């Protein structure tokens, strides 16, 4: 095989891996984006936000526990470094991320809290810039700015712009936790890398356990009720959105997100994750009848344009691929 043929083959493999990674990132974002509408139907029954997160994370843990045990029989128990990463993922990327976000919405509007949380892609650019001492290319910086402006438009902050300093601090904490989620999901080629199934199962179990502890000591309220709720203009039992929340917004969302990060690198995957807010608006329209405003459609276009600017792997500093 000639050098030219080898290079062409390598490029084809890289392109396929990148395309599949982007598809997984969008799948993960759509799965996470559905959680808002499903959670809304439970919140309308009187569930507390903490209960929604616990049922999602705890349900995923129980559902994935048996497959994970079979996986451990094949690959063995995690090493010490892998255990540290698993603990960090469960504590920071799942439990603390939810705690910071729900604490932020006590002082800020949901839109402002989400905008602060989704500063994570910008934080990742800064992290890689500081670590490598290499300034990102201009398209990356332009794409980051365009995506954040688009995000603000999709969230439609015109009616709820409040900047309580305590809420801002919690919101920035949520952004740091989301940044950690992308970094901890990476496969750096070291022995600390954890199988996506094991990372998801252990992480959701740790996260749900810590949130239950936080509720027990009075940090977060925990309330859940049975009954009939409304989803897509139909009366459904409470169990239907709860099951969909577990299967789609946890069992599907977390592993696909982890694999996407490993194929794209944390920075590009973080920008692709911004499509979550676009999917959230779409699902809210389909399932809850919440019609998006024109400004939100414009914002969605800006997010996609920003992602397009940063989507080529060689453009982004810190991409692991």
PDB file of C-alpha atoms in Angstrom:
ATOM      1  CA  UNK A   1       0.000   0.000   0.000  1.00  0.00           C
ATOM      2  CA  UNK A   2       1.456   3.376  -1.024  1.00  0.00           C
ATOM      3  CA  UNK A   3       1.846   6.301   1.337  1.00  0.00           C
ATOM      4  CA  UNK A   4      -0.865   8.224  -0.521  1.00  0.00           C
ATOM      5  CA  UNK A   5      -3.288   5.295  -0.221  1.00  0.00           C
ATOM      6  CA  UNK A   6      -2.491   4.907   3.471  1.00  0.00           C
ATOM      7  CA  UNK A   7      -3.134   8.603   4.070  1.00  0.00           C
ATOM      8  CA  UNK A   8      -6.434   8.415   2.181  1.00  0.00           C
ATOM      9  CA  UNK A   9      -7.484   5.377   4.214  1.00  0.00           C
ATOM     10  CA  UNK A  10      -6.553   7.118   7.444  1.00  0.00           C
ATOM     11  CA  UNK A  11      -8.530  10.219   6.472  1.00  0.00           C
ATOM     12  CA  UNK A  12     -11.551   8.071   5.634  1.00  0.00           C
ATOM     13  CA  UNK A  13     -11.408   6.322   9.011  1.00  0.00           C
ATOM     14  CA  UNK A  14     -11.013   9.633  10.854  1.00  0.00           C
ATOM     15  CA  UNK A  15     -13.891  11.209   8.925  1.00  0.00           C
ATOM     16  CA  UNK A  16     -16.178   8.251   9.649  1.00  0.00           C
ATOM     17  CA  UNK A  17     -15.267   8.328  13.333  1.00  0.00           C
ATOM     18  CA  UNK A  18     -15.875  12.067  13.421  1.00  0.00           C
ATOM     19  CA  UNK A  19     -19.226  11.785  11.629  1.00  0.00           C
ATOM     20  CA  UNK A  20     -20.398   9.016  13.941  1.00  0.00           C
ATOM     21  CA  UNK A  21     -19.209  11.022  16.945  1.00  0.00           C
ATOM     22  CA  UNK A  22     -21.180  14.053  15.789  1.00  0.00           C
ATOM     23  CA  UNK A  23     -24.281  11.889  15.291  1.00  0.00           C
ATOM     24  CA  UNK A  24     -23.900  10.492  18.807  1.00  0.00           C
ATOM     25  CA  UNK A  25     -23.411  13.977  20.240  1.00  0.00           C
ATOM     26  CA  UNK A  26     -26.641  15.171  18.606  1.00  0.00           C
ATOM     27  CA  UNK A  27     -28.443  12.012  19.801  1.00  0.00           C
ATOM     28  CA  UNK A  28     -27.254  12.671  23.342  1.00  0.00           C
ATOM     29  CA  UNK A  29     -28.278  16.338  23.128  1.00  0.00           C
ATOM     30  CA  UNK A  30     -31.739  15.402  21.845  1.00  0.00           C
ATOM     31  CA  UNK A  31     -32.127  12.836  24.642  1.00  0.00           C
ATOM     32  CA  UNK A  32     -31.152  15.388  27.278  1.00  0.00           C
ATOM     33  CA  UNK A  33     -33.365  17.988  25.590  1.00  0.00           C
ATOM     34  CA  UNK A  34     -36.400  15.735  25.987  1.00  0.00           C
ATOM     35  CA  UNK A  35     -35.913  15.661  29.753  1.00  0.00           C
ATOM     36  CA  UNK A  36     -37.343  19.163  30.220  1.00  0.00           C
ATOM     37  CA  UNK A  37     -40.740  18.313  28.746  1.00  0.00           C
ATOM     38  CA  UNK A  38     -40.911  14.970  30.538  1.00  0.00           C
ATOM     39  CA  UNK A  39     -39.886  16.584  33.812  1.00  0.00           C
ATOM     40  CA  UNK A  40     -42.497  19.336  33.332  1.00  0.00           C
ATOM     41  CA  UNK A  41     -45.283  16.749  33.277  1.00  0.00           C
ATOM     42  CA  UNK A  42     -44.040  15.354  36.607  1.00  0.00           C
ATOM     43  CA  UNK A  43     -43.482  18.784  38.132  1.00  0.00           C
ATOM     44  CA  UNK A  44     -47.102  19.629  37.289  1.00  0.00           C
ATOM     45  CA  UNK A  45     -48.105  16.671  39.495  1.00  0.00           C
ATOM     46  CA  UNK A  46     -46.261  18.217  42.422  1.00  0.00           C
ATOM     47  CA  UNK A  47     -42.906  16.470  42.061  1.00  0.00           C
ATOM     48  CA  UNK A  48     -39.884  18.391  43.287  1.00  0.00           C
ATOM     49  CA  UNK A  49     -36.992  18.858  40.837  1.00  0.00           C
ATOM     50  CA  UNK A  50     -34.785  16.718  43.076  1.00  0.00           C
ATOM     51  CA  UNK A  51     -37.262  13.836  42.882  1.00  0.00           C
ATOM     52  CA  UNK A  52     -37.218  14.060  39.079  1.00  0.00           C
ATOM     53  CA  UNK A  53     -33.422  13.851  39.005  1.00  0.00           C
ATOM     54  CA  UNK A  54     -33.338  11.013  41.535  1.00  0.00           C
ATOM     55  CA  UNK A  55     -35.865   8.930  39.572  1.00  0.00           C
ATOM     56  CA  UNK A  56     -33.905   9.526  36.367  1.00  0.00           C
ATOM     57  CA  UNK A  57     -30.451   8.778  37.770  1.00  0.00           C
ATOM     58  CA  UNK A  58     -31.550   6.073  40.217  1.00  0.00           C
ATOM     59  CA  UNK A  59     -33.700   4.347  37.616  1.00  0.00           C
ATOM     60  CA  UNK A  60     -30.828   4.309  35.138  1.00  0.00           C
ATOM     61  CA  UNK A  61     -28.531   2.846  37.789  1.00  0.00           C
ATOM     62  CA  UNK A  62     -30.943   0.006  38.597  1.00  0.00           C
ATOM     63  CA  UNK A  63     -31.636  -0.715  34.938  1.00  0.00           C
ATOM     64  CA  UNK A  64     -27.961  -0.837  33.959  1.00  0.00           C
ATOM     65  CA  UNK A  65     -26.698  -2.621  37.070  1.00  0.00           C
ATOM     66  CA  UNK A  66     -27.022  -6.193  35.769  1.00  0.00           C
ATOM     67  CA  UNK A  67     -25.396  -5.495  32.351  1.00  0.00           C
ATOM     68  CA  UNK A  68     -22.611  -3.687  34.175  1.00  0.00           C
ATOM     69  CA  UNK A  69     -21.996  -6.669  36.447  1.00  0.00           C
ATOM     70  CA  UNK A  70     -21.593  -8.882  33.360  1.00  0.00           C
ATOM     71  CA  UNK A  71     -19.224  -6.278  31.927  1.00  0.00           C
ATOM     72  CA  UNK A  72     -17.118  -6.345  35.094  1.00  0.00           C
ATOM     73  CA  UNK A  73     -16.840 -10.142  34.856  1.00  0.00           C
ATOM     74  CA  UNK A  74     -15.273  -9.632  31.421  1.00  0.00           C
ATOM     75  CA  UNK A  75     -13.015  -6.613  32.010  1.00  0.00           C
ATOM     76  CA  UNK A  76     -12.373  -6.907  35.750  1.00  0.00           C
ATOM     77  CA  UNK A  77     -12.792  -4.392  38.538  1.00  0.00           C
ATOM     78  CA  UNK A  78     -11.728  -0.772  37.922  1.00  0.00           C
ATOM     79  CA  UNK A  79      -8.224   0.304  38.887  1.00  0.00           C
ATOM     80  CA  UNK A  80      -7.555   2.906  41.533  1.00  0.00           C
ATOM     81  CA  UNK A  81      -7.292   5.719  38.977  1.00  0.00           C
ATOM     82  CA  UNK A  82     -10.473   4.574  37.260  1.00  0.00           C
ATOM     83  CA  UNK A  83     -12.283   4.502  40.593  1.00  0.00           C
ATOM     84  CA  UNK A  84     -11.237   8.093  41.261  1.00  0.00           C
ATOM     85  CA  UNK A  85     -12.610   9.148  37.867  1.00  0.00           C
ATOM     86  CA  UNK A  86     -15.883   7.281  38.489  1.00  0.00           C
ATOM     87  CA  UNK A  87     -16.306   8.965  41.878  1.00  0.00           C
ATOM     88  CA  UNK A  88     -15.539  12.378  40.398  1.00  0.00           C
ATOM     89  CA  UNK A  89     -18.017  11.779  37.584  1.00  0.00           C
ATOM     90  CA  UNK A  90     -20.803  10.782  39.970  1.00  0.00           C
ATOM     91  CA  UNK A  91     -20.138  13.558  42.481  1.00  0.00           C
ATOM     92  CA  UNK A  92     -19.310  16.469  40.154  1.00  0.00           C
ATOM     93  CA  UNK A  93     -20.824  15.700  36.735  1.00  0.00           C
ATOM     94  CA  UNK A  94     -24.133  14.338  38.037  1.00  0.00           C
ATOM     95  CA  UNK A  95     -24.862  15.235  41.685  1.00  0.00           C
ATOM     96  CA  UNK A  96     -23.139  18.630  41.971  1.00  0.00           C
ATOM     97  CA  UNK A  97     -24.251  19.696  38.489  1.00  0.00           C
ATOM     98  CA  UNK A  98     -27.888  19.158  39.470  1.00  0.00           C
ATOM     99  CA  UNK A  99     -27.426  20.740  42.911  1.00  0.00           C
ATOM    100  CA  UNK A 100     -25.809  23.856  41.431  1.00  0.00           C
ATOM    101  CA  UNK A 101     -28.415  24.213  38.692  1.00  0.00           C
ATOM    102  CA  UNK A 102     -31.451  23.795  40.943  1.00  0.00           C
ATOM    103  CA  UNK A 103     -29.883  26.142  43.483  1.00  0.00           C
ATOM    104  CA  UNK A 104     -29.360  28.700  40.705  1.00  0.00           C
ATOM    105  CA  UNK A 105     -33.020  28.611  39.638  1.00  0.00           C
ATOM    106  CA  UNK A 106     -34.020  29.551  43.187  1.00  0.00           C
ATOM    107  CA  UNK A 107     -32.486  32.978  42.552  1.00  0.00           C
ATOM    108  CA  UNK A 108     -32.539  33.320  38.744  1.00  0.00           C
ATOM    109  CA  UNK A 109     -34.922  32.632  35.896  1.00  0.00           C
ATOM    110  CA  UNK A 110     -34.526  29.240  34.225  1.00  0.00           C
ATOM    111  CA  UNK A 111     -33.251  30.931  31.054  1.00  0.00           C
ATOM    112  CA  UNK A 112     -30.498  32.858  32.832  1.00  0.00           C
ATOM    113  CA  UNK A 113     -29.485  29.764  34.820  1.00  0.00           C
ATOM    114  CA  UNK A 114     -29.219  27.705  31.616  1.00  0.00           C
ATOM    115  CA  UNK A 115     -27.235  30.457  29.886  1.00  0.00           C
ATOM    116  CA  UNK A 116     -24.718  30.456  32.732  1.00  0.00           C
ATOM    117  CA  UNK A 117     -24.510  26.652  32.759  1.00  0.00           C
ATOM    118  CA  UNK A 118     -23.870  26.548  29.022  1.00  0.00           C
ATOM    119  CA  UNK A 119     -20.845  28.764  29.335  1.00  0.00           C
ATOM    120  CA  UNK A 120     -19.102  25.397  29.684  1.00  0.00           C
ATOM    121  CA  UNK A 121     -17.936  25.262  26.024  1.00  0.00           C
ATOM    122  CA  UNK A 122     -16.266  28.661  26.459  1.00  0.00           C
ATOM    123  CA  UNK A 123     -14.676  27.480  29.710  1.00  0.00           C
ATOM    124  CA  UNK A 124     -13.321  24.432  27.877  1.00  0.00           C
ATOM    125  CA  UNK A 125     -11.707  26.671  25.260  1.00  0.00           C
ATOM    126  CA  UNK A 126     -10.073  28.648  28.077  1.00  0.00           C
ATOM    127  CA  UNK A 127      -8.962  25.434  29.801  1.00  0.00           C
ATOM    128  CA  UNK A 128      -7.280  24.051  26.698  1.00  0.00           C
ATOM    129  CA  UNK A 129      -5.797  27.463  25.896  1.00  0.00           C
ATOM    130  CA  UNK A 130      -4.215  27.697  29.360  1.00  0.00           C
ATOM    131  CA  UNK A 131      -3.049  24.073  29.298  1.00  0.00           C
ATOM    132  CA  UNK A 132      -1.453  24.145  25.848  1.00  0.00           C
ATOM    133  CA  UNK A 133      -0.455  27.842  25.737  1.00  0.00           C
ATOM    134  CA  UNK A 134      -1.860  27.957  22.183  1.00  0.00           C
ATOM    135  CA  UNK A 135      -4.477  30.510  21.214  1.00  0.00           C
ATOM    136  CA  UNK A 136      -7.515  28.949  19.500  1.00  0.00           C
ATOM    137  CA  UNK A 137      -8.057  29.777  15.834  1.00  0.00           C
ATOM    138  CA  UNK A 138     -10.269  32.768  15.050  1.00  0.00           C
ATOM    139  CA  UNK A 139     -13.157  30.617  13.691  1.00  0.00           C
ATOM    140  CA  UNK A 140     -13.281  28.835  17.049  1.00  0.00           C
ATOM    141  CA  UNK A 141     -13.543  32.098  18.997  1.00  0.00           C
ATOM    142  CA  UNK A 142     -16.092  33.476  16.521  1.00  0.00           C
ATOM    143  CA  UNK A 143     -18.104  30.261  16.665  1.00  0.00           C
ATOM    144  CA  UNK A 144     -18.083  30.359  20.472  1.00  0.00           C
ATOM    145  CA  UNK A 145     -19.393  33.929  20.511  1.00  0.00           C
ATOM    146  CA  UNK A 146     -22.037  33.188  17.894  1.00  0.00           C
ATOM    147  CA  UNK A 147     -23.246  30.101  19.787  1.00  0.00           C
ATOM    148  CA  UNK A 148     -23.581  31.981  23.086  1.00  0.00           C
ATOM    149  CA  UNK A 149     -25.563  34.786  21.412  1.00  0.00           C
ATOM    150  CA  UNK A 150     -27.784  32.166  19.770  1.00  0.00           C
ATOM    151  CA  UNK A 151     -28.235  30.408  23.106  1.00  0.00           C
ATOM    152  CA  UNK A 152     -29.380  33.636  24.735  1.00  0.00           C
ATOM    153  CA  UNK A 153     -31.944  34.146  21.957  1.00  0.00           C
ATOM    154  CA  UNK A 154     -33.265  30.559  22.162  1.00  0.00           C
ATOM    155  CA  UNK A 155     -33.698  30.910  25.931  1.00  0.00           C
ATOM    156  CA  UNK A 156     -35.568  34.206  25.292  1.00  0.00           C
ATOM    157  CA  UNK A 157     -34.371  36.107  28.355  1.00  0.00           C
ATOM    158  CA  UNK A 158     -36.433  39.246  27.706  1.00  0.00           C
ATOM    159  CA  UNK A 159     -38.931  38.564  30.481  1.00  0.00           C
ATOM    160  CA  UNK A 160     -36.674  37.219  33.215  1.00  0.00           C
ATOM    161  CA  UNK A 161     -33.249  38.812  33.306  1.00  0.00           C
ATOM    162  CA  UNK A 162     -32.228  38.913  36.958  1.00  0.00           C
ATOM    163  CA  UNK A 163     -28.673  38.788  38.210  1.00  0.00           C
ATOM    164  CA  UNK A 164     -28.783  37.890  41.868  1.00  0.00           C
ATOM    165  CA  UNK A 165     -25.108  37.366  42.804  1.00  0.00           C
ATOM    166  CA  UNK A 166     -25.826  34.174  44.752  1.00  0.00           C
ATOM    167  CA  UNK A 167     -27.724  32.740  41.798  1.00  0.00           C
ATOM    168  CA  UNK A 168     -24.940  33.751  39.411  1.00  0.00           C
ATOM    169  CA  UNK A 169     -22.422  31.962  41.635  1.00  0.00           C
ATOM    170  CA  UNK A 170     -24.533  28.795  41.585  1.00  0.00           C
ATOM    171  CA  UNK A 171     -24.983  29.101  37.818  1.00  0.00           C
ATOM    172  CA  UNK A 172     -21.248  29.405  37.246  1.00  0.00           C
ATOM    173  CA  UNK A 173     -20.807  26.409  39.529  1.00  0.00           C
ATOM    174  CA  UNK A 174     -23.150  24.456  37.245  1.00  0.00           C
ATOM    175  CA  UNK A 175     -21.016  25.542  34.261  1.00  0.00           C
ATOM    176  CA  UNK A 176     -17.883  24.254  35.978  1.00  0.00           C
ATOM    177  CA  UNK A 177     -19.609  20.945  36.688  1.00  0.00           C
ATOM    178  CA  UNK A 178     -20.702  20.656  33.058  1.00  0.00           C
ATOM    179  CA  UNK A 179     -17.122  21.398  32.004  1.00  0.00           C
ATOM    180  CA  UNK A 180     -15.989  18.587  34.298  1.00  0.00           C
ATOM    181  CA  UNK A 181     -18.570  16.273  32.692  1.00  0.00           C
ATOM    182  CA  UNK A 182     -16.918  16.708  29.289  1.00  0.00           C
ATOM    183  CA  UNK A 183     -13.375  16.397  30.639  1.00  0.00           C
ATOM    184  CA  UNK A 184     -14.178  13.312  32.732  1.00  0.00           C
ATOM    185  CA  UNK A 185     -15.905  11.686  29.748  1.00  0.00           C
ATOM    186  CA  UNK A 186     -12.749  11.933  27.626  1.00  0.00           C
ATOM    187  CA  UNK A 187     -10.553   8.950  26.829  1.00  0.00           C
ATOM    188  CA  UNK A 188      -7.034  10.315  27.047  1.00  0.00           C
ATOM    189  CA  UNK A 189      -5.460   6.967  26.230  1.00  0.00           C
ATOM    190  CA  UNK A 190      -4.390   6.431  29.830  1.00  0.00           C
ATOM    191  CA  UNK A 191      -5.360   3.627  32.169  1.00  0.00           C
ATOM    192  CA  UNK A 192      -7.793   6.027  33.867  1.00  0.00           C
ATOM    193  CA  UNK A 193     -10.264   5.714  30.962  1.00  0.00           C
ATOM    194  CA  UNK A 194     -13.487   3.986  32.051  1.00  0.00           C
ATOM    195  CA  UNK A 195     -15.879   1.949  29.902  1.00  0.00           C
ATOM    196  CA  UNK A 196     -18.933   4.145  29.059  1.00  0.00           C
ATOM    197  CA  UNK A 197     -21.388   1.630  30.528  1.00  0.00           C
ATOM    198  CA  UNK A 198     -19.494   1.395  33.805  1.00  0.00           C
ATOM    199  CA  UNK A 199     -19.045   5.177  34.001  1.00  0.00           C
ATOM    200  CA  UNK A 200     -22.767   5.747  33.405  1.00  0.00           C
ATOM    201  CA  UNK A 201     -23.964   3.104  35.863  1.00  0.00           C
ATOM    202  CA  UNK A 202     -21.631   3.980  38.711  1.00  0.00           C
ATOM    203  CA  UNK A 203     -21.966   7.715  38.082  1.00  0.00           C
ATOM    204  CA  UNK A 204     -25.779   7.707  38.143  1.00  0.00           C
ATOM    205  CA  UNK A 205     -25.781   5.511  41.236  1.00  0.00           C
ATOM    206  CA  UNK A 206     -23.396   7.834  43.080  1.00  0.00           C
ATOM    207  CA  UNK A 207     -25.254  10.921  41.882  1.00  0.00           C
ATOM    208  CA  UNK A 208     -28.681   9.626  42.933  1.00  0.00           C
ATOM    209  CA  UNK A 209     -27.318   8.523  46.302  1.00  0.00           C
ATOM    210  CA  UNK A 210     -25.775  11.913  47.044  1.00  0.00           C
ATOM    211  CA  UNK A 211     -28.949  13.756  46.050  1.00  0.00           C
ATOM    212  CA  UNK A 212     -30.959  11.535  48.376  1.00  0.00           C
ATOM    213  CA  UNK A 213     -28.522  12.377  51.172  1.00  0.00           C
ATOM    214  CA  UNK A 214     -28.822  16.086  50.349  1.00  0.00           C
ATOM    215  CA  UNK A 215     -32.593  15.756  50.595  1.00  0.00           C
ATOM    216  CA  UNK A 216     -32.391  13.860  53.872  1.00  0.00           C
ATOM    217  CA  UNK A 217     -30.363  16.637  55.524  1.00  0.00           C
ATOM    218  CA  UNK A 218     -32.668  19.344  54.183  1.00  0.00           C
ATOM    219  CA  UNK A 219     -30.491  20.846  51.435  1.00  0.00           C
ATOM    220  CA  UNK A 220     -32.950  19.894  48.683  1.00  0.00           C
ATOM    221  CA  UNK A 221     -36.698  19.173  48.911  1.00  0.00           C
ATOM    222  CA  UNK A 222     -37.839  15.713  47.828  1.00  0.00           C
ATOM    223  CA  UNK A 223     -41.479  15.123  46.892  1.00  0.00           C
ATOM    224  CA  UNK A 224     -43.137  12.730  44.421  1.00  0.00           C
ATOM    225  CA  UNK A 225     -46.800  11.940  43.711  1.00  0.00           C
ATOM    226  CA  UNK A 226     -48.731   9.421  41.634  1.00  0.00           C
ATOM    227  CA  UNK A 227     -51.630  10.371  39.414  1.00  0.00           C
ATOM    228  CA  UNK A 228     -52.535  11.476  35.901  1.00  0.00           C
ATOM    229  CA  UNK A 229     -50.595  14.124  34.008  1.00  0.00           C
ATOM    230  CA  UNK A 230     -50.714  15.564  30.489  1.00  0.00           C
ATOM    231  CA  UNK A 231     -48.199  14.746  27.773  1.00  0.00           C
ATOM    232  CA  UNK A 232     -48.701  15.628  24.096  1.00  0.00           C
ATOM    233  CA  UNK A 233     -52.312  16.628  24.866  1.00  0.00           C
ATOM    234  CA  UNK A 234     -53.072  13.169  26.275  1.00  0.00           C
ATOM    235  CA  UNK A 235     -53.810  12.073  29.828  1.00  0.00           C
ATOM    236  CA  UNK A 236     -51.126   9.613  30.894  1.00  0.00           C
ATOM    237  CA  UNK A 237     -50.085   7.951  34.114  1.00  0.00           C
ATOM    238  CA  UNK A 238     -47.143   9.458  36.016  1.00  0.00           C
ATOM    239  CA  UNK A 239     -45.114   6.331  35.260  1.00  0.00           C
ATOM    240  CA  UNK A 240     -44.936   7.004  31.492  1.00  0.00           C
ATOM    241  CA  UNK A 241     -42.884  10.231  31.625  1.00  0.00           C
ATOM    242  CA  UNK A 242     -40.849   8.691  34.470  1.00  0.00           C
ATOM    243  CA  UNK A 243     -39.986   5.616  32.373  1.00  0.00           C
ATOM    244  CA  UNK A 244     -39.177   7.729  29.310  1.00  0.00           C
ATOM    245  CA  UNK A 245     -37.020   9.975  31.476  1.00  0.00           C
ATOM    246  CA  UNK A 246     -35.013   6.966  32.624  1.00  0.00           C
ATOM    247  CA  UNK A 247     -34.742   5.202  29.257  1.00  0.00           C
ATOM    248  CA  UNK A 248     -34.128   8.179  26.987  1.00  0.00           C
ATOM    249  CA  UNK A 249     -32.765  11.017  29.127  1.00  0.00           C
ATOM    250  CA  UNK A 250     -30.391   8.813  31.128  1.00  0.00           C
ATOM    251  CA  UNK A 251     -29.803   5.296  29.768  1.00  0.00           C
ATOM    252  CA  UNK A 252     -29.489   6.610  26.202  1.00  0.00           C
ATOM    253  CA  UNK A 253     -28.247  10.147  26.848  1.00  0.00           C
ATOM    254  CA  UNK A 254     -25.237   9.539  29.100  1.00  0.00           C
ATOM    255  CA  UNK A 255     -23.454   6.682  27.237  1.00  0.00           C
ATOM    256  CA  UNK A 256     -23.922   8.302  23.815  1.00  0.00           C
ATOM    257  CA  UNK A 257     -22.591  11.547  25.251  1.00  0.00           C
ATOM    258  CA  UNK A 258     -19.516   9.820  26.664  1.00  0.00           C
ATOM    259  CA  UNK A 259     -18.729   8.032  23.400  1.00  0.00           C
ATOM    260  CA  UNK A 260     -19.275  11.280  21.467  1.00  0.00           C
ATOM    261  CA  UNK A 261     -16.763  13.100  23.661  1.00  0.00           C
ATOM    262  CA  UNK A 262     -14.208  10.355  23.065  1.00  0.00           C
ATOM    263  CA  UNK A 263     -14.621  10.542  19.287  1.00  0.00           C
ATOM    264  CA  UNK A 264     -14.830  14.322  18.965  1.00  0.00           C
ATOM    265  CA  UNK A 265     -12.853  15.586  21.925  1.00  0.00           C
ATOM    266  CA  UNK A 266     -14.377  17.500  24.824  1.00  0.00           C
ATOM    267  CA  UNK A 267     -14.385  20.919  23.162  1.00  0.00           C
ATOM    268  CA  UNK A 268     -16.197  20.044  19.947  1.00  0.00           C
ATOM    269  CA  UNK A 269     -18.609  17.752  21.800  1.00  0.00           C
ATOM    270  CA  UNK A 270     -19.447  20.579  24.198  1.00  0.00           C
ATOM    271  CA  UNK A 271     -20.451  22.844  21.324  1.00  0.00           C
ATOM    272  CA  UNK A 272     -22.536  20.088  19.749  1.00  0.00           C
ATOM    273  CA  UNK A 273     -24.291  19.734  23.107  1.00  0.00           C
ATOM    274  CA  UNK A 274     -25.686  23.262  22.688  1.00  0.00           C
ATOM    275  CA  UNK A 275     -28.228  21.735  20.307  1.00  0.00           C
ATOM    276  CA  UNK A 276     -29.884  20.425  23.472  1.00  0.00           C
ATOM    277  CA  UNK A 277     -31.642  23.755  23.948  1.00  0.00           C
ATOM    278  CA  UNK A 278     -32.930  23.631  20.350  1.00  0.00           C
ATOM    279  CA  UNK A 279     -34.339  20.138  20.912  1.00  0.00           C
ATOM    280  CA  UNK A 280     -35.794  21.273  24.249  1.00  0.00           C
ATOM    281  CA  UNK A 281     -37.751  24.013  22.467  1.00  0.00           C
ATOM    282  CA  UNK A 282     -38.950  21.557  19.781  1.00  0.00           C
ATOM    283  CA  UNK A 283     -40.067  18.960  22.330  1.00  0.00           C
ATOM    284  CA  UNK A 284     -41.791  21.645  24.424  1.00  0.00           C
ATOM    285  CA  UNK A 285     -43.793  22.613  21.326  1.00  0.00           C
ATOM    286  CA  UNK A 286     -44.699  19.022  20.392  1.00  0.00           C
ATOM    287  CA  UNK A 287     -45.383  17.647  23.882  1.00  0.00           C
ATOM    288  CA  UNK A 288     -46.466  20.704  25.853  1.00  0.00           C
ATOM    289  CA  UNK A 289     -47.861  23.005  23.179  1.00  0.00           C
ATOM    290  CA  UNK A 290     -45.356  25.770  23.961  1.00  0.00           C
ATOM    291  CA  UNK A 291     -44.943  27.546  20.613  1.00  0.00           C
ATOM    292  CA  UNK A 292     -41.438  28.987  20.060  1.00  0.00           C
ATOM    293  CA  UNK A 293     -41.118  32.712  19.390  1.00  0.00           C
ATOM    294  CA  UNK A 294     -39.474  33.903  16.150  1.00  0.00           C
ATOM    295  CA  UNK A 295     -36.464  35.144  18.105  1.00  0.00           C
ATOM    296  CA  UNK A 296     -35.909  31.589  19.365  1.00  0.00           C
ATOM    297  CA  UNK A 297     -35.813  30.274  15.810  1.00  0.00           C
ATOM    298  CA  UNK A 298     -33.208  32.905  14.937  1.00  0.00           C
ATOM    299  CA  UNK A 299     -31.209  31.856  17.999  1.00  0.00           C
ATOM    300  CA  UNK A 300     -31.321  28.220  16.916  1.00  0.00           C
ATOM    301  CA  UNK A 301     -29.865  29.192  13.551  1.00  0.00           C
ATOM    302  CA  UNK A 302     -27.047  31.109  15.248  1.00  0.00           C
ATOM    303  CA  UNK A 303     -26.223  28.118  17.450  1.00  0.00           C
ATOM    304  CA  UNK A 304     -25.979  25.858  14.404  1.00  0.00           C
ATOM    305  CA  UNK A 305     -23.837  28.447  12.604  1.00  0.00           C
ATOM    306  CA  UNK A 306     -21.513  28.670  15.611  1.00  0.00           C
ATOM    307  CA  UNK A 307     -21.177  24.887  15.779  1.00  0.00           C
ATOM    308  CA  UNK A 308     -20.382  24.817  12.058  1.00  0.00           C
ATOM    309  CA  UNK A 309     -17.500  27.242  12.642  1.00  0.00           C
ATOM    310  CA  UNK A 310     -15.859  25.033  15.261  1.00  0.00           C
ATOM    311  CA  UNK A 311     -16.827  21.579  14.029  1.00  0.00           C
ATOM    312  CA  UNK A 312     -13.639  20.748  12.105  1.00  0.00           C
ATOM    313  CA  UNK A 313     -11.312  18.814  14.466  1.00  0.00           C
ATOM    314  CA  UNK A 314      -8.099  20.502  13.366  1.00  0.00           C
ATOM    315  CA  UNK A 315      -9.486  23.925  14.171  1.00  0.00           C
ATOM    316  CA  UNK A 316     -10.001  23.427  17.861  1.00  0.00           C
ATOM    317  CA  UNK A 317      -7.202  23.488  20.390  1.00  0.00           C
ATOM    318  CA  UNK A 318      -7.465  20.684  22.897  1.00  0.00           C
ATOM    319  CA  UNK A 319      -9.322  18.224  20.710  1.00  0.00           C
ATOM    320  CA  UNK A 320      -8.096  14.773  21.615  1.00  0.00           C
ATOM    321  CA  UNK A 321      -8.661  13.395  18.143  1.00  0.00           C
TER     322      UNK A 321
END
